Structures are given as C-alpha cells and as structure tokens.
Amino acid sequence: MSGGLRLAVLASGAGSNLQAILDGVHGRDGIEVVAVGSDKPGAAALSRAQQRGIPTAAFPLAEQADRAARDGALAEWIAGRGAQLVVLAGYMQLVTPAFLARFPHAVINVHPALLPAFPGLRAVEQALACGVRVFGVTVHFVDEGVDTGPIILQRALELPYAREPDDVLPALHAVEHELLPEAIRLIARGAVRIDPADPRRVLLEPGTAGGTSP
Amino acid sequence: MSGGLRLAVLASGAGSNLQAILDGVHGRDGIEVVAVGSDKPGAAALSRAQQRGIPTAAFPLAEQADRAARDGALAEWIAGRGAQLVVLAGYMQLVTPAFLARFPHAVINVHPALLPAFPGLRAVEQALACGVRVFGVTVHFVDEGVDTGPIILQRALELPYAREPDDVLPALHAVEHELLPEAIRLIARGAVRIDPADPRRVLLEPGTAGGTSP
C-alpha cells in the first residue's frame, strides 16, 4: 500500500477518532478519507465528515434483513468509493466474516486497552476492577474474534492512582487520537506487514514507530 | 508498617533483584534485609547476602517430607528473624496457603509482565507470541493463585520491534530492579493499603509512586 492510501472510516458516536484522522492524516502524503459510514444515521461523526466534503452513509441494522445484508451493503458502498483500508474508529458493531473477506488484512480497529488484556466492551472498567496501574491503547487488524486480531501498535499510559473511568478516559482518548493516525501513516508507507513466519504477529519496519530499533 | 521494615527475600537464581534491594533500600530509612532464603543451596543470591553479612538459609524440597513441611520450616525461620515483609525476588517455587496465612498481605512478588496479562512461567515468551508492543513489570501481593494477587505497582516498557526474548529481557530486568525497591519503600512508608471497598485492589497514597496524582 506504499504511496498513498484511500480510507473508509466507520464510527458510531461523537467521532473524535475520525476528527483526529481528518486533522492528522487526511490530505497528507497521499492519504485520503474517501468514505465515512455509520450504523447510526444521527452520529456526529457523519456531520464532521460532511463538513470536510467527504461522502457519508448510514447503514442502520433496522433497515436491513440482517447483519449479513447490512454488512454486504456497507462493503459494497465502501468498495465503490475505492477504499483500500477500513478504519473502525469507535464503531460499536461487530463486522461479519464476509465483510472482512472483502478487505483482507485491511480492516483496523482502535481499542482502549493493552490487548490481549481486556478485550470487548467496557475495557477501562475491566482494567480498573483488576487494579492495574498501566492502561493503554491498541491498534490492531480486525479478525473474526472480538479484539483478537494481530497487533499493529500499542501505547501505554501509567496512571497509578486511577480509581474511576473518568480518571482514565480523557488521557486514554488523547492517546487514541495519536496512535490511530500513526498506524494509518505506517500502513500508507508500507511499514506494516504480517509476519510470514507467524500470521498472528505484525512486523514493523524498524525506525518507523518511535521507540528504539533493535 | 510505617517507620522501618524488616524484610526476608527469597530467590532461586542469580539474585539480581536481591542485589537491587541490597543496593537500593537495605540499610536506608529503617529498612533492613534480615534474612535471605532459597530453595537452591547453590543460588548465587545466597552468596550476595553473605557478602553483606545477612543470614541465609536454603530449604530444598528434597530434604523435606513435602511442600507443606518445607514451607513450614521456611516460615518458621523467616518469622524467627523478625521479618515483616517477604519479598519473592526470582523465587521459582509457589508458596503454600499456610505460608501465606503466616504473613497476611505481607508477601510480594515481581513478575515480568503487565498482569493480569501473561501470568505464570515464560511471560515474555507468551507476550512475544501475542505480538505485543508494550511489555512491563508488575509488583503484587501474593495470593493463592498464580500471579493473581492485588497489584501494587506496574511499569510499562514500549519495545515495538521486539521479536525475541533477548530483545526484551535486559531492559525488563532493569525495570524490575527499579520497581521492586520502589514498592518496598512505599510499603515501608505506609503508602500501600488494600482498598477497604474492594480487597482485590491496592490503594497508593497519592504523590508517592510517580505519575500524576488525581
């Protein structure tokens, strides 16, 4: 995917991760958001996209026969816009295996925990119940499990006194807003590939993702 | 435990965490290592302690009827030295419930992962197999499970290009050598207590453990 990248972004809520993508990578280095979709017709994410002149569409489950039909229509619309990478940015629906098969190793998600710890819903609440001192964010490829796909980037956040979600969420959202655009930039540069020796792991081109190269 | 603390340290191997305790907290602020024990009579940790004039003893399982008898003798020796806190520092044996009952909420362990992720043996290998980008260290109270007790301190280490244990272990050991003495200092200062609302969680006195206070 070197040399530019056409993105579709899916979001269900306020769209702050979409905004980070629009502010941080859209229109730079050949990266373009070409479609923003939602399961919720009223999602603020759709307005944010429209303000930037980006085509939007909503695919509420209630208007379709079932999830397969909904995801089929969604995939058709995304593919029709020429998207090469689908970014789940606060999208509160599981995508079907057929949807994933349409975009192989090209659907990514941002999750508010250091996976494999605390997959699924209410990740920060799960972490607080365990009394952890380190929280974090993961950007990963989506597979057929719940937050089980190969990890692309992670970033940690040490909050040793956190007791309530509000002690964690604002800082964690700020990390998401950095990490998701960073992952998109790396994919656009061709710096991210599945490990040929182990398809559960992602290899990063050294020197691209911060930290210390080996 | 405010105002001084008498420690027993148990180790099975080279004793680098014991050395960090001897260098970092022993003889300061009323903290004294009063006993160093091992399951292995030849453990280098014992020599390190002897060089500092600290009483040592080995309790190999083969010389006892069973684990209960071994841990009984070990607990008796530790209690006889007046230890108030037992530190497992690379101690490769599980301790029995009877041992824990003898030192309630006063046995701590250092583990080379961000628990609850990757408990048990070969934690770094487990993490590498999952393709994580963030490694880390946990100091926790020991309970009857394997690395399941309440978390005292954690510190993260971002190594996005790590592929082999040797890419991780030297840096992770350096974090252990900081974090375990730090936890001991906090316990000695009375800054660590079990959350009365939830005995699975540990509360830290704000401002004591680095990071940002709420």
Short mmCIF file of C-alpha atoms in Angstrom, two decimals:
data_model
loop_
_atom_site.label_atom_id
_atom_site.label_comp_id
_atom_site.label_asym_id
_atom_site.label_seq_id
_atom_site.Cartn_x
_atom_site.Cartn_y
_atom_site.Cartn_z
CA MET A 1 0.00 0.00 0.00
CA SER A 2 3.02 2.28 -0.39
CA GLY A 3 2.44 5.72 -1.89
CA GLY A 4 -0.96 6.91 -0.80
CA LEU A 5 -3.94 5.25 0.75
CA ARG A 6 -7.69 5.63 0.38
CA LEU A 7 -9.51 5.18 3.70
CA ALA A 8 -13.03 4.41 4.76
CA VAL A 9 -13.79 5.26 8.39
CA LEU A 10 -16.67 3.73 10.36
CA ALA A 11 -17.86 5.35 13.58
CA SER A 12 -20.92 5.14 15.81
CA GLY A 13 -20.58 8.12 18.11
CA ALA A 14 -19.05 11.54 18.53
CA GLY A 15 -16.32 10.81 16.02
CA SER A 16 -13.33 12.18 17.91
CA ASN A 17 -11.08 9.49 16.44
CA LEU A 18 -12.41 10.39 12.97
CA GLN A 19 -11.57 14.01 13.74
CA ALA A 20 -8.01 13.00 14.69
CA ILE A 21 -7.70 11.24 11.31
CA LEU A 22 -9.14 14.25 9.44
CA ASP A 23 -6.75 16.60 11.29
CA GLY A 24 -3.69 14.35 11.28
CA VAL A 25 -3.54 12.38 8.04
CA HIS A 26 -6.36 13.31 5.63
CA GLY A 27 -4.97 15.10 2.61
CA ARG A 28 -1.32 14.43 3.53
CA ASP A 29 1.17 12.11 1.84
CA GLY A 30 -1.49 10.83 -0.48
CA ILE A 31 -3.77 9.63 2.31
CA GLU A 32 -7.43 10.46 1.70
CA VAL A 33 -10.57 9.67 3.64
CA VAL A 34 -12.96 8.77 0.83
CA ALA A 35 -15.93 7.48 2.83
CA VAL A 36 -17.33 7.77 6.35
CA GLY A 37 -20.02 5.32 7.36
CA SER A 38 -22.04 4.64 10.49
CA ASP A 39 -24.65 2.32 11.88
CA LYS A 40 -26.36 5.41 13.36
CA PRO A 41 -27.88 7.99 11.00
CA GLY A 42 -27.51 10.71 13.66
CA ALA A 43 -23.85 10.03 14.53
CA ALA A 44 -21.87 13.26 14.94
CA ALA A 45 -19.06 11.57 13.01
CA LEU A 46 -21.15 11.91 9.82
CA SER A 47 -21.50 15.68 10.27
CA ARG A 48 -17.77 16.03 10.83
CA ALA A 49 -17.15 14.26 7.52
CA GLN A 50 -19.76 16.27 5.66
CA GLN A 51 -18.11 19.49 6.86
CA ARG A 52 -14.98 18.33 5.06
CA GLY A 53 -16.89 17.38 1.94
CA ILE A 54 -16.42 13.65 2.43
CA PRO A 55 -19.20 11.30 1.27
CA THR A 56 -21.13 9.68 4.13
CA ALA A 57 -23.73 6.98 4.50
CA ALA A 58 -25.59 5.31 7.37
CA PHE A 59 -26.44 1.61 7.41
CA PRO A 60 -28.72 1.04 10.39
CA LEU A 61 -29.36 -2.62 11.09
CA ALA A 62 -33.12 -1.98 11.39
CA GLU A 63 -33.33 -1.10 7.69
CA GLN A 64 -31.74 -4.39 6.58
CA ALA A 65 -32.79 -8.02 6.69
CA ASP A 66 -29.91 -8.99 8.95
CA ARG A 67 -26.25 -8.26 9.75
CA ALA A 68 -25.07 -10.09 6.64
CA ALA A 69 -27.26 -7.91 4.42
CA ARG A 70 -26.21 -4.76 6.26
CA ASP A 71 -22.51 -5.56 6.03
CA GLY A 72 -22.92 -6.54 2.38
CA ALA A 73 -24.41 -3.14 1.55
CA LEU A 74 -21.78 -1.38 3.63
CA ALA A 75 -18.91 -3.26 1.96
CA GLU A 76 -20.39 -2.55 -1.48
CA TRP A 77 -20.55 1.18 -0.73
CA ILE A 78 -17.00 1.25 0.69
CA ALA A 79 -15.53 -0.71 -2.21
CA GLY A 80 -17.38 1.57 -4.64
CA ARG A 81 -15.55 4.54 -3.13
CA GLY A 82 -12.23 2.82 -3.86
CA ALA A 83 -11.17 2.46 -0.20
CA GLN A 84 -8.10 0.30 0.43
CA LEU A 85 -8.22 0.39 4.24
CA VAL A 86 -11.26 0.34 6.54
CA VAL A 87 -10.74 2.03 9.91
CA LEU A 88 -13.11 1.21 12.77
CA ALA A 89 -12.96 4.35 14.88
CA GLY A 90 -15.43 3.90 17.70
CA TYR A 91 -17.66 1.67 15.56
CA MET A 92 -19.84 -0.23 18.00
CA GLN A 93 -20.80 -3.10 15.70
CA LEU A 94 -19.00 -6.37 15.02
CA VAL A 95 -18.32 -6.81 11.33
CA THR A 96 -19.19 -10.08 9.62
CA PRO A 97 -16.62 -12.56 8.27
CA ALA A 98 -17.89 -11.81 4.76
CA PHE A 99 -17.11 -8.13 5.28
CA LEU A 100 -13.59 -9.00 6.43
CA ALA A 101 -13.09 -11.31 3.45
CA ARG A 102 -13.87 -8.36 1.18
CA PHE A 103 -10.98 -6.34 2.70
CA PRO A 104 -8.33 -8.91 3.66
CA HIS A 105 -5.83 -7.63 6.27
CA ALA A 106 -7.22 -4.19 5.57
CA VAL A 107 -9.64 -3.55 8.45
CA ILE A 108 -8.16 -1.99 11.57
CA ASN A 109 -9.62 -1.07 14.96
CA VAL A 110 -8.59 1.05 17.94
CA HIS A 111 -9.21 -0.45 21.39
CA PRO A 112 -8.80 1.28 24.78
CA ALA A 113 -6.63 -1.39 26.45
CA LEU A 114 -3.34 -3.20 26.02
CA LEU A 115 -4.64 -6.29 24.24
CA PRO A 116 -4.79 -9.24 24.78
CA ALA A 117 -5.84 -7.86 28.19
CA PHE A 118 -9.38 -6.51 28.49
CA PRO A 119 -10.98 -7.21 25.09
CA GLY A 120 -14.60 -6.35 24.41
CA LEU A 121 -16.82 -3.72 25.94
CA ARG A 122 -16.01 -1.54 28.96
CA ALA A 123 -12.29 -2.22 28.73
CA VAL A 124 -11.33 0.59 31.10
CA GLU A 125 -13.87 -0.58 33.68
CA GLN A 126 -12.44 -4.11 33.40
CA ALA A 127 -8.92 -2.77 33.94
CA LEU A 128 -9.95 -0.69 36.96
CA ALA A 129 -11.65 -3.72 38.52
CA CYS A 130 -8.29 -5.52 38.23
CA GLY A 131 -6.49 -2.64 39.94
CA VAL A 132 -3.96 -2.11 37.15
CA ARG A 133 -1.53 0.84 37.21
CA VAL A 134 -0.86 0.85 33.46
CA PHE A 135 -3.60 1.47 30.93
CA GLY A 136 -3.15 1.76 27.19
CA VAL A 137 -4.38 1.70 23.62
CA THR A 138 -4.03 -0.92 20.88
CA VAL A 139 -4.46 -0.53 17.13
CA HIS A 140 -4.91 -3.96 15.54
CA PHE A 141 -6.08 -5.71 12.42
CA VAL A 142 -9.61 -7.00 12.83
CA ASP A 143 -10.20 -10.73 12.59
CA GLU A 144 -13.26 -12.82 13.32
CA GLY A 145 -12.78 -12.68 17.10
CA VAL A 146 -13.51 -9.84 19.49
CA ASP A 147 -10.35 -7.69 19.63
CA THR A 148 -8.15 -10.71 18.89
CA GLY A 149 -6.51 -9.71 15.60
CA PRO A 150 -2.80 -9.05 15.03
CA ILE A 151 -1.49 -6.04 16.97
CA ILE A 152 -0.07 -3.15 14.93
CA LEU A 153 0.74 -0.51 17.58
CA GLN A 154 0.31 -0.14 21.32
CA ARG A 155 1.00 2.70 23.69
CA ALA A 156 0.94 2.59 27.48
CA LEU A 157 -0.34 5.15 29.95
CA GLU A 158 0.74 4.92 33.60
CA LEU A 159 -1.96 6.16 35.96
CA PRO A 160 -1.09 4.65 39.34
CA TYR A 161 -3.84 6.45 41.26
CA ALA A 162 -6.74 5.94 38.86
CA ARG A 163 -9.88 4.60 40.53
CA GLU A 164 -12.74 5.67 38.26
CA PRO A 165 -13.21 5.69 34.47
CA ASP A 166 -13.11 9.50 34.46
CA ASP A 167 -9.57 9.29 35.90
CA VAL A 168 -8.52 7.40 32.77
CA LEU A 169 -10.71 8.15 29.77
CA PRO A 170 -9.65 11.71 28.84
CA ALA A 171 -5.95 10.79 28.78
CA LEU A 172 -6.68 7.50 27.03
CA HIS A 173 -8.69 9.23 24.31
CA ALA A 174 -5.74 11.57 23.72
CA VAL A 175 -3.51 8.52 23.21
CA GLU A 176 -6.04 7.03 20.76
CA HIS A 177 -6.02 10.29 18.81
CA GLU A 178 -2.25 9.96 18.35
CA LEU A 179 -1.95 6.23 17.83
CA LEU A 180 -4.65 5.64 15.21
CA PRO A 181 -3.30 8.30 12.79
CA GLU A 182 0.22 6.96 13.41
CA ALA A 183 -0.88 3.44 12.44
CA ILE A 184 -2.53 4.76 9.28
CA ARG A 185 0.64 6.64 8.31
CA LEU A 186 2.72 3.49 8.81
CA ILE A 187 0.35 1.39 6.69
CA ALA A 188 0.39 4.04 3.96
CA ARG A 189 4.21 3.96 3.96
CA GLY A 190 4.25 0.18 3.60
CA ALA A 191 5.94 -0.18 7.01
CA VAL A 192 3.42 -2.71 8.36
CA ARG A 193 3.31 -6.33 7.28
CA ILE A 194 2.09 -9.64 8.62
CA ASP A 195 4.99 -11.81 9.85
CA PRO A 196 5.40 -14.52 7.18
CA ALA A 197 6.66 -16.87 9.93
CA ASP A 198 3.63 -16.27 12.15
CA PRO A 199 0.47 -14.62 10.80
CA ARG A 200 -0.59 -13.77 14.37
CA ARG A 201 2.19 -11.17 14.51
CA VAL A 202 2.78 -7.90 12.69
CA LEU A 203 6.26 -6.74 11.75
CA LEU A 204 7.05 -3.03 11.73
CA GLU A 205 9.81 -1.57 9.62
CA PRO A 206 12.45 -0.56 12.19
CA GLY A 207 12.69 3.12 12.94
CA THR A 208 9.16 3.90 11.86
CA ALA A 209 7.13 3.60 15.06
CA GLY A 210 9.08 5.51 17.67
CA GLY A 211 10.81 3.60 20.44
CA THR A 212 14.22 2.04 19.97
CA SER A 213 15.11 0.00 16.91
CA PRO A 214 16.80 -3.34 17.55
CA MET B 1 4.38 -0.75 58.68
CA SER B 2 5.41 2.90 58.83
CA GLY B 3 8.85 3.70 60.21
CA GLY B 4 11.15 0.89 59.20
CA LEU B 5 10.62 -2.56 57.80
CA ARG B 6 12.37 -5.89 58.26
CA LEU B 7 12.50 -7.89 55.03
CA ALA B 8 13.03 -11.51 54.14
CA VAL B 9 13.97 -12.07 50.50
CA LEU B 10 13.55 -15.42 48.71
CA ALA B 11 15.40 -16.09 45.45
CA SER B 12 16.23 -19.13 43.33
CA GLY B 13 18.81 -17.84 40.90
CA ALA B 14 21.41 -15.19 40.23
CA GLY B 15 19.81 -12.79 42.69
CA SER B 16 19.92 -9.62 40.61
CA ASN B 17 16.65 -8.42 42.17
CA LEU B 18 18.07 -9.15 45.62
CA GLN B 19 21.12 -7.08 44.64
CA ALA B 20 18.85 -4.20 43.63
CA ILE B 21 17.21 -4.39 47.07
CA LEU B 22 20.59 -4.52 48.83
CA ASP B 23 21.84 -1.55 46.80
CA GLY B 24 18.63 0.47 46.81
CA VAL B 25 16.85 0.07 50.14
CA HIS B 26 18.83 -2.11 52.59
CA GLY B 27 20.08 -0.02 55.49
CA ARG B 28 18.10 3.09 54.47
CA ASP B 29 15.08 4.64 56.20
CA GLY B 30 14.95 1.81 58.68
CA ILE B 31 14.57 -0.87 56.01
CA GLU B 32 16.71 -3.94 56.72
CA VAL B 33 17.05 -7.24 54.90
CA VAL B 34 17.20 -9.65 57.83
CA ALA B 35 17.03 -12.98 56.01
CA VAL B 36 17.69 -14.34 52.52
CA GLY B 37 16.35 -17.79 51.73
CA SER B 38 16.38 -20.07 48.72
CA ASP B 39 15.12 -23.43 47.54
CA LYS B 40 18.56 -23.95 45.95
CA PRO B 41 21.61 -24.32 48.25
CA GLY B 42 23.91 -23.10 45.45
CA ALA B 43 21.91 -19.99 44.47
CA ALA B 44 24.18 -17.01 43.84
CA ALA B 45 21.64 -14.90 45.76
CA LEU B 46 22.82 -16.56 48.99
CA SER B 47 26.45 -15.54 48.37
CA ARG B 48 25.37 -11.97 47.67
CA ALA B 49 23.61 -11.86 51.03
CA GLN B 50 26.52 -13.48 52.89
CA GLN B 51 28.86 -10.83 51.47
CA ARG B 52 26.69 -8.25 53.22
CA GLY B 53 26.60 -10.21 56.46
CA ILE B 54 22.93 -11.16 56.11
CA PRO B 55 21.83 -14.56 57.49
CA THR B 56 20.94 -17.07 54.78
CA ALA B 57 19.38 -20.49 54.63
CA ALA B 58 18.41 -22.98 51.92
CA PHE B 59 15.28 -25.12 52.09
CA PRO B 60 15.47 -27.60 49.22
CA LEU B 61 12.28 -29.57 48.74
CA ALA B 62 14.25 -32.84 48.54
CA GLU B 63 15.26 -32.52 52.18
CA GLN B 64 11.67 -32.20 53.41
CA ALA B 65 8.68 -34.53 53.53
CA ASP B 66 6.64 -32.31 51.20
CA ARG B 67 5.95 -28.68 50.24
CA ALA B 68 3.89 -28.10 53.40
CA ALA B 69 6.81 -29.21 55.58
CA ARG B 70 9.30 -27.17 53.55
CA ASP B 71 7.19 -24.01 53.70
CA GLY B 72 6.57 -24.58 57.42
CA ALA B 73 10.30 -24.68 58.11
CA LEU B 74 10.90 -21.68 55.84
CA ALA B 75 8.16 -19.64 57.53
CA GLU B 76 9.48 -20.56 60.96
CA TRP B 77 12.97 -19.39 60.02
CA ILE B 78 11.69 -16.14 58.48
CA ALA B 79 9.43 -15.36 61.44
CA GLY B 80 12.31 -16.11 63.81
CA ARG B 81 14.34 -13.40 62.08
CA GLY B 82 11.54 -10.90 62.79
CA ALA B 83 10.71 -10.25 59.12
CA GLN B 84 7.56 -8.21 58.49
CA LEU B 85 7.55 -8.48 54.69
CA VAL B 86 8.54 -11.43 52.49
CA VAL B 87 9.81 -10.50 49.02
CA LEU B 88 9.81 -13.15 46.29
CA ALA B 89 12.61 -11.98 44.01
CA GLY B 90 13.01 -14.57 41.32
CA TYR B 91 11.83 -17.34 43.65
CA MET B 92 10.80 -20.20 41.38
CA GLN B 93 8.55 -22.02 43.84
CA LEU B 94 4.87 -21.50 44.62
CA VAL B 95 4.33 -20.84 48.32
CA THR B 96 1.65 -22.77 50.20
CA PRO B 97 -1.55 -21.22 51.59
CA ALA B 98 -0.27 -21.95 55.11
CA PHE B 99 2.86 -19.90 54.37
CA LEU B 100 0.72 -17.00 53.14
CA ALA B 101 -1.52 -17.23 56.22
CA ARG B 102 1.58 -16.77 58.37
CA PHE B 103 2.36 -13.41 56.66
CA PRO B 104 -1.05 -11.94 55.72
CA HIS B 105 -0.84 -9.27 52.99
CA ALA B 106 2.89 -9.29 53.55
CA VAL B 107 4.25 -11.45 50.72
CA ILE B 108 5.06 -9.65 47.47
CA ASN B 109 6.34 -10.84 44.10
CA VAL B 110 7.82 -9.25 40.98
CA HIS B 111 6.54 -10.56 37.64
CA PRO B 112 7.88 -9.71 34.15
CA ALA B 113 4.55 -8.76 32.55
CA LEU B 114 1.67 -6.34 32.94
CA LEU B 115 -0.66 -8.59 34.92
CA PRO B 116 -3.37 -9.84 34.54
CA ALA B 117 -1.83 -10.47 31.11
CA PHE B 118 0.72 -13.30 30.85
CA PRO B 119 0.77 -14.86 34.32
CA GLY B 120 2.93 -17.88 35.10
CA LEU B 121 6.13 -19.05 33.52
CA ARG B 122 7.76 -17.66 30.39
CA ALA B 123 5.77 -14.44 30.49
CA VAL B 124 7.95 -12.64 27.95
CA GLU B 125 7.71 -15.57 25.53
CA GLN B 126 3.92 -15.51 25.94
CA ALA B 127 3.85 -11.78 25.22
CA LEU B 128 6.06 -12.13 22.13
CA ALA B 129 3.81 -14.89 20.78
CA CYS B 130 0.92 -12.42 21.05
CA GLY B 131 2.87 -9.77 19.13
CA VAL B 132 2.53 -7.09 21.81
CA ARG B 133 4.38 -3.76 21.52
CA VAL B 134 4.27 -2.94 25.23
CA PHE B 135 5.94 -5.14 27.83
CA GLY B 136 6.19 -4.41 31.53
CA VAL B 137 6.70 -5.39 35.13
CA THR B 138 4.23 -5.89 37.99
CA VAL B 139 4.87 -5.97 41.73
CA HIS B 140 1.90 -7.56 43.51
CA PHE B 141 0.81 -9.13 46.75
CA VAL B 142 0.90 -12.90 46.52
CA ASP B 143 -2.34 -14.79 46.96
CA GLU B 144 -3.19 -18.46 46.45
CA GLY B 145 -3.38 -18.14 42.65
CA VAL B 146 -0.54 -17.90 40.15
CA ASP B 147 0.29 -14.19 39.79
CA THR B 148 -3.30 -13.21 40.61
CA GLY B 149 -2.86 -11.15 43.79
CA PRO B 150 -3.59 -7.43 44.20
CA ILE B 151 -1.34 -5.21 42.08
CA ILE B 152 0.90 -2.72 43.91
CA LEU B 153 2.96 -1.14 41.12
CA GLN B 154 3.34 -1.59 37.37
CA ARG B 155 5.64 -0.04 34.84
CA ALA B 156 5.43 -0.32 31.07
CA LEU B 157 8.20 -0.69 28.52
CA GLU B 158 7.47 0.03 24.85
CA LEU B 159 9.53 -2.13 22.53
CA PRO B 160 7.67 -2.05 19.20
CA TYR B 161 10.29 -4.04 17.28
CA ALA B 162 10.97 -6.81 19.80
CA ARG B 163 10.83 -10.30 18.30
CA GLU B 164 12.96 -12.47 20.61
CA PRO B 165 13.28 -12.69 24.41
CA ASP B 166 16.77 -11.20 24.22
CA ASP B 167 15.23 -8.06 22.67
CA VAL B 168 13.18 -7.60 25.85
CA LEU B 169 14.80 -9.22 28.90
CA PRO B 170 17.74 -6.88 29.60
CA ALA B 171 15.54 -3.78 29.58
CA LEU B 172 12.81 -5.58 31.52
CA HIS B 173 15.25 -6.68 34.23
CA ALA B 174 16.36 -3.06 34.60
CA VAL B 175 12.72 -2.08 35.19
CA GLU B 176 12.36 -4.85 37.80
CA HIS B 177 15.44 -3.54 39.58
CA GLU B 178 13.77 -0.13 39.92
CA LEU B 179 10.21 -1.18 40.61
CA LEU B 180 10.74 -3.78 43.35
CA PRO B 181 12.81 -1.44 45.60
CA GLU B 182 10.25 1.31 44.91
CA ALA B 183 7.41 -0.94 46.11
CA ILE B 184 9.35 -1.85 49.25
CA ARG B 185 9.97 1.84 50.01
CA LEU B 186 6.26 2.60 49.61
CA ILE B 187 5.25 -0.27 51.89
CA ALA B 188 7.80 0.88 54.49
CA ARG B 189 6.31 4.38 54.36
CA GLY B 190 2.79 3.05 54.90
CA ALA B 191 1.73 4.34 51.47
CA VAL B 192 0.26 1.00 50.30
CA ARG B 193 -3.04 -0.38 51.59
CA ILE B 194 -5.71 -2.79 50.46
CA ASP B 195 -8.84 -0.95 49.24
CA PRO B 196 -11.41 -1.42 52.02
CA ALA B 197 -14.15 -1.25 49.37
CA ASP B 198 -12.56 -3.96 47.21
CA PRO B 199 -9.83 -6.23 48.58
CA ARG B 200 -8.76 -7.06 45.02
CA ARG B 201 -7.36 -3.54 44.65
CA VAL B 202 -4.49 -1.71 46.29
CA LEU B 203 -4.65 1.99 47.06
CA LEU B 204 -1.50 4.08 46.87
CA GLU B 205 -1.11 7.28 48.82
CA PRO B 206 -1.21 9.99 46.14
CA GLY B 207 2.10 11.53 45.19
CA THR B 208 4.16 8.56 46.33
CA ALA B 209 4.50 6.42 43.23
CA GLY B 210 5.48 8.80 40.46
CA GLY B 211 2.97 9.57 37.73
CA THR B 212 0.26 12.18 38.17
CA SER B 213 -1.86 12.39 41.30
CA PRO B 214 -5.61 12.70 40.78
#
